[in-house]
PDB file of C-alpha atoms in Angstrom:
ATOM      1  CA  MET A 216      54.786  27.031-107.035  1.00 51.00           C
ATOM      2  CA  SER A 217      50.699  27.070-107.011  1.00 57.00           C
ATOM      3  CA  GLY A 218      48.912  27.707-103.384  1.00 57.00           C
ATOM      4  CA  PRO A 219      47.541  24.904-101.630  1.00 68.00           C
ATOM      5  CA  HIS A 220      44.724  22.481-103.425  1.00 71.00           C
ATOM      6  CA  ARG A 221      41.496  23.564-102.444  1.00 71.00           C
ATOM      7  CA  PRO A 222      38.253  21.370-102.532  1.00 71.00           C
ATOM      8  CA  GLN A 223      36.358  21.504-105.645  1.00 73.00           C
ATOM      9  CA  ASN A 224      33.243  23.258-104.239  1.00 85.00           C
ATOM     10  CA  THR A 225      30.266  20.266-104.183  1.00 84.00           C
ATOM     11  CA  THR A 226      28.316  22.542-106.529  1.00 84.00           C
ATOM     12  CA  ASP A 227      30.392  21.394-109.645  1.00 86.00           C
ATOM     13  CA  ARG A 228      31.471  17.846-108.362  1.00 91.00           C
ATOM     14  CA  PRO A 229      30.409  15.065-111.393  1.00 92.00           C
ATOM     15  CA  GLY A 230      28.903  13.052-108.256  1.00 93.00           C
ATOM     16  CA  TYR A 231      27.124  15.498-106.880  1.00 94.00           C
ATOM     17  CA  LEU A 232      25.559  16.737-110.180  1.00 95.00           C
ATOM     18  CA  ILE A 233      25.138  13.157-111.792  1.00 95.00           C
ATOM     19  CA  LYS A 234      23.052  12.424-108.271  1.00 95.00           C
ATOM     20  CA  GLN A 235      21.216  15.903-108.980  1.00 96.00           C
ATOM     21  CA  ALA A 236      19.771  15.175-111.978  1.00 96.00           C
ATOM     22  CA  GLN A 237      18.985  11.828-111.645  1.00 95.00           C
ATOM     23  CA  ALA A 238      17.107  12.778-108.683  1.00 96.00           C
ATOM     24  CA  ALA A 239      15.375  15.454-110.871  1.00 97.00           C
ATOM     25  CA  LEU A 240      14.682  12.684-113.156  1.00 97.00           C
ATOM     26  CA  ASN A 241      13.249  10.004-111.190  1.00 96.00           C
ATOM     27  CA  ALA A 242      10.875  12.562-109.392  1.00 97.00           C
ATOM     28  CA  GLN A 243       9.536  13.464-112.471  1.00 97.00           C
ATOM     29  CA  MET A 244       9.270   9.980-113.543  1.00 97.00           C
ATOM     30  CA  ALA A 245       7.797   9.313-110.598  1.00 97.00           C
ATOM     31  CA  ARG A 246       4.943  11.680-110.790  1.00 97.00           C
ATOM     32  CA  ALA A 247       4.108  11.121-113.722  1.00 97.00           C
ATOM     33  CA  LEU A 248       4.211   7.276-114.024  1.00 98.00           C
ATOM     34  CA  HIS A 249       1.688   7.648-111.187  1.00 97.00           C
ATOM     35  CA  GLU A 250      -0.591   8.696-113.142  1.00 95.00           C
ATOM     36  CA  HIS A 251      -0.491   5.057-115.081  1.00 95.00           C
ATOM     37  CA  ASP A 252      -0.160   3.674-111.416  1.00 96.00           C
ATOM     38  CA  VAL A 253       3.154   1.905-111.732  1.00 97.00           C
ATOM     39  CA  THR A 254       6.263   2.646-109.838  1.00 95.00           C
ATOM     40  CA  LEU A 255       9.278   3.558-111.321  1.00 94.00           C
ATOM     41  CA  SER A 256      10.657   0.243-110.073  1.00 93.00           C
ATOM     42  CA  GLN A 257       7.566  -1.399-111.579  1.00 95.00           C
ATOM     43  CA  PHE A 258       8.525   0.563-114.980  1.00 96.00           C
ATOM     44  CA  ALA A 259      12.111  -0.530-114.929  1.00 95.00           C
ATOM     45  CA  VAL A 260      11.121  -4.078-114.879  1.00 95.00           C
ATOM     46  CA  LEU A 261       8.769  -3.786-117.534  1.00 96.00           C
ATOM     47  CA  THR A 262      11.285  -2.069-119.402  1.00 96.00           C
ATOM     48  CA  ALA A 263      14.235  -5.159-118.797  1.00 95.00           C
ATOM     49  CA  LEU A 264      11.696  -7.677-119.832  1.00 95.00           C
ATOM     50  CA  ALA A 265      10.959  -5.727-123.049  1.00 96.00           C
ATOM     51  CA  ASP A 266      14.465  -5.544-123.630  1.00 94.00           C
ATOM     52  CA  GLU A 267      15.211  -9.569-122.559  1.00 92.00           C
ATOM     53  CA  PRO A 268      12.335 -11.865-121.652  1.00 91.00           C
ATOM     54  CA  GLY A 269      12.807 -14.332-119.553  1.00 87.00           C
ATOM     55  CA  LEU A 270      14.982 -12.427-116.760  1.00 86.00           C
ATOM     56  CA  SER A 271      15.342 -14.222-113.092  1.00 83.00           C
ATOM     57  CA  ASN A 272      14.362 -12.381-110.415  1.00 87.00           C
ATOM     58  CA  ALA A 273      18.008 -11.808-109.211  1.00 87.00           C
ATOM     59  CA  GLU A 274      18.981  -9.969-112.502  1.00 89.00           C
ATOM     60  CA  LEU A 275      15.739  -7.880-112.064  1.00 92.00           C
ATOM     61  CA  ALA A 276      16.774  -6.668-108.946  1.00 93.00           C
ATOM     62  CA  ARG A 277      20.329  -6.131-110.584  1.00 92.00           C
ATOM     63  CA  ARG A 278      18.520  -3.921-113.761  1.00 90.00           C
ATOM     64  CA  ALA A 279      16.042  -2.140-111.059  1.00 90.00           C
ATOM     65  CA  PHE A 280      18.964  -0.994-108.634  1.00 90.00           C
ATOM     66  CA  ILE A 281      16.786  -2.815-105.635  1.00 92.00           C
ATOM     67  CA  THR A 282      17.237  -5.709-103.572  1.00 93.00           C
ATOM     68  CA  PRO A 283      16.055  -9.190-104.364  1.00 90.00           C
ATOM     69  CA  GLN A 284      13.774  -8.800-101.691  1.00 92.00           C
ATOM     70  CA  SER A 285      11.723  -5.844-102.952  1.00 93.00           C
ATOM     71  CA  MET A 286      12.166  -7.460-106.566  1.00 93.00           C
ATOM     72  CA  ASN A 287      10.187 -11.052-104.953  1.00 91.00           C
ATOM     73  CA  GLU A 288       6.971  -8.110-103.896  1.00 93.00           C
ATOM     74  CA  ASN A 289       7.428  -6.335-107.203  1.00 94.00           C
ATOM     75  CA  LEU A 290       6.926  -9.434-109.120  1.00 94.00           C
ATOM     76  CA  ARG A 291       4.260 -10.297-107.380  1.00 94.00           C
ATOM     77  CA  GLU A 292       2.363  -7.568-107.874  1.00 96.00           C
ATOM     78  CA  LEU A 293       2.746  -7.178-111.376  1.00 96.00           C
ATOM     79  CA  GLU A 294       2.051 -11.114-111.972  1.00 95.00           C
ATOM     80  CA  GLN A 295      -1.316 -10.224-109.486  1.00 97.00           C
ATOM     81  CA  ARG A 296      -1.919  -6.894-111.597  1.00 97.00           C
ATOM     82  CA  THR A 297      -1.641  -9.705-115.128  1.00 96.00           C
ATOM     83  CA  TRP A 298       0.867  -7.316-116.269  1.00 97.00           C
ATOM     84  CA  ILE A 299       3.779 -10.219-116.214  1.00 96.00           C
ATOM     85  CA  ILE A 300       4.040 -14.407-115.732  1.00 93.00           C
ATOM     86  CA  ARG A 301       6.384 -16.047-114.270  1.00 89.00           C
ATOM     87  CA  SER A 302       7.471 -20.019-114.969  1.00 83.00           C
ATOM     88  CA  HIS A 303       9.762 -22.139-114.048  1.00 80.00           C
ATOM     89  CA  HIS A 304      13.525 -22.294-115.517  1.00 68.00           C
ATOM     90  CA  PRO A 305      13.746 -25.225-118.599  1.00 72.00           C
ATOM     91  CA  THR A 306      16.969 -26.632-116.663  1.00 73.00           C
ATOM     92  CA  HIS A 307      17.225 -24.878-112.821  1.00 70.00           C
ATOM     93  CA  GLY A 308      13.591 -25.448-111.153  1.00 66.00           C
ATOM     94  CA  ARG A 309      13.925 -23.186-108.319  1.00 72.00           C
ATOM     95  CA  ILE A 310      14.347 -19.912-110.732  1.00 71.00           C
ATOM     96  CA  ARG A 311      10.891 -18.134-112.470  1.00 78.00           C
ATOM     97  CA  GLN A 312      11.710 -16.587-114.908  1.00 85.00           C
ATOM     98  CA  ALA A 313       9.414 -13.584-116.195  1.00 89.00           C
ATOM     99  CA  GLU A 314       7.978 -11.967-119.112  1.00 92.00           C
ATOM    100  CA  LEU A 315       5.443  -9.480-120.130  1.00 95.00           C
ATOM    101  CA  THR A 316       1.825  -9.946-121.319  1.00 96.00           C
ATOM    102  CA  GLU A 317      -0.162  -7.959-123.648  1.00 97.00           C
ATOM    103  CA  GLN A 318      -1.295  -5.972-121.342  1.00 97.00           C
ATOM    104  CA  GLY A 319       1.936  -5.950-120.470  1.00 97.00           C
ATOM    105  CA  ARG A 320       3.571  -4.400-123.047  1.00 97.00           C
ATOM    106  CA  THR A 321       0.313  -2.091-123.435  1.00 97.00           C
ATOM    107  CA  THR A 322       1.565  -0.298-119.954  1.00 97.00           C
ATOM    108  CA  LEU A 323       5.294   0.190-120.901  1.00 97.00           C
ATOM    109  CA  LEU A 324       3.888   1.153-124.606  1.00 97.00           C
ATOM    110  CA  ASN A 325       1.497   4.217-122.291  1.00 96.00           C
ATOM    111  CA  CYS A 326       4.167   4.367-119.612  1.00 97.00           C
ATOM    112  CA  ASP A 327       7.341   4.745-122.161  1.00 96.00           C
ATOM    113  CA  THR A 328       5.735   7.769-124.164  1.00 96.00           C
ATOM    114  CA  THR A 329       5.191   9.833-121.254  1.00 96.00           C
ATOM    115  CA  VAL A 330       8.745   8.716-119.821  1.00 97.00           C
ATOM    116  CA  THR A 331      10.469   9.941-122.800  1.00 97.00           C
ATOM    117  CA  ALA A 332       8.570  12.790-123.050  1.00 97.00           C
ATOM    118  CA  ILE A 333      10.594  13.699-119.550  1.00 98.00           C
ATOM    119  CA  GLU A 334      13.536  12.957-121.085  1.00 97.00           C
ATOM    120  CA  GLU A 335      13.218  14.748-124.282  1.00 97.00           C
ATOM    121  CA  ARG A 336      12.505  17.899-121.886  1.00 97.00           C
ATOM    122  CA  MET A 337      15.543  17.434-119.551  1.00 97.00           C
ATOM    123  CA  LEU A 338      17.398  17.156-123.262  1.00 97.00           C
ATOM    124  CA  ALA A 339      15.726  20.117-125.584  1.00 97.00           C
ATOM    125  CA  GLU A 340      18.811  21.912-125.139  1.00 97.00           C
ATOM    126  CA  LEU A 341      21.091  19.328-126.160  1.00 97.00           C
ATOM    127  CA  ASP A 342      21.647  19.365-130.022  1.00 97.00           C
ATOM    128  CA  PRO A 343      22.324  15.838-131.365  1.00 96.00           C
ATOM    129  CA  ASP A 344      25.745  15.757-131.511  1.00 97.00           C
ATOM    130  CA  GLN A 345      26.486  17.191-127.537  1.00 97.00           C
ATOM    131  CA  ARG A 346      23.334  13.870-126.993  1.00 97.00           C
ATOM    132  CA  HIS A 347      25.794  12.130-128.076  1.00 97.00           C
ATOM    133  CA  GLN A 348      28.810  13.044-126.268  1.00 97.00           C
ATOM    134  CA  LEU A 349      26.919  13.427-123.401  1.00 97.00           C
ATOM    135  CA  ALA A 350      25.493   9.094-123.344  1.00 96.00           C
ATOM    136  CA  ALA A 351      28.739   8.287-124.468  1.00 97.00           C
ATOM    137  CA  ALA A 352      30.687  10.203-121.928  1.00 96.00           C
ATOM    138  CA  LEU A 353      28.087   8.485-118.866  1.00 95.00           C
ATOM    139  CA  ARG A 354      29.427   5.201-120.622  1.00 95.00           C
ATOM    140  CA  THR A 355      32.915   6.119-120.303  1.00 96.00           C
ATOM    141  CA  CYS A 356      32.741   7.362-115.786  1.00 94.00           C
ATOM    142  CA  ILE A 357      30.090   3.940-116.044  1.00 93.00           C
ATOM    143  CA  ALA A 358      33.017   1.497-117.011  1.00 94.00           C
ATOM    144  CA  ALA A 359      35.744   3.290-115.102  1.00 94.00           C
ATOM    145  CA  LEU A 360      34.047   2.759-111.760  1.00 93.00           C
ATOM    146  CA  ASN A 361      33.434  -0.348-113.199  1.00 90.00           C
ATOM    147  CA  LEU A 362      37.036  -2.006-113.938  1.00 82.00           C
ATOM    148  CA  THR A 363      37.353  -2.154-110.138  1.00 60.00           C
TER     149      THR A 363
END
C-alpha cells in the first residue's frame, strides 16, 4: 500500500506551466508589438481576418479571447487607422463583417515577422520533431477540455 497522496508541486503542474509560458510569450509579444503601435488584441484580429475575411464581431471576439464590447472598440480603432473596412452582411443586415485593407495587410506582415521571431526564440531548443509533438500534445489537451 502506498503512502498518502501528496498534491503535485504547483510549479510542476501542467496548468501552471502553460500559464507561465503564455504569460512570458504575451509579455514579449506585447512589448514587440508596441513598437509597431499594435496591441495583442489588434494583432489577433488582424491575424484572424487574414485567415478568414468577413468574420463578425462575435466571431472575432472569440478568436481574440476578448468580450464583444471590447471587440467593438478594437474594430472602431482598426477602422479609424484604415487597417480594416466593415460592411453589412449580405443576408443578416445587423451583422457587420470586417476585412483587411492593404494597409492592414502591411501592418500584419510587419507584426507577424516580429511575433515569428519571438516564437522561434521560444522554440529554439526544440528540434522539429519536438515542436510537432508539443503542438500535437497541446491540441490534444485543448480537445480533451473542450469535450465537457
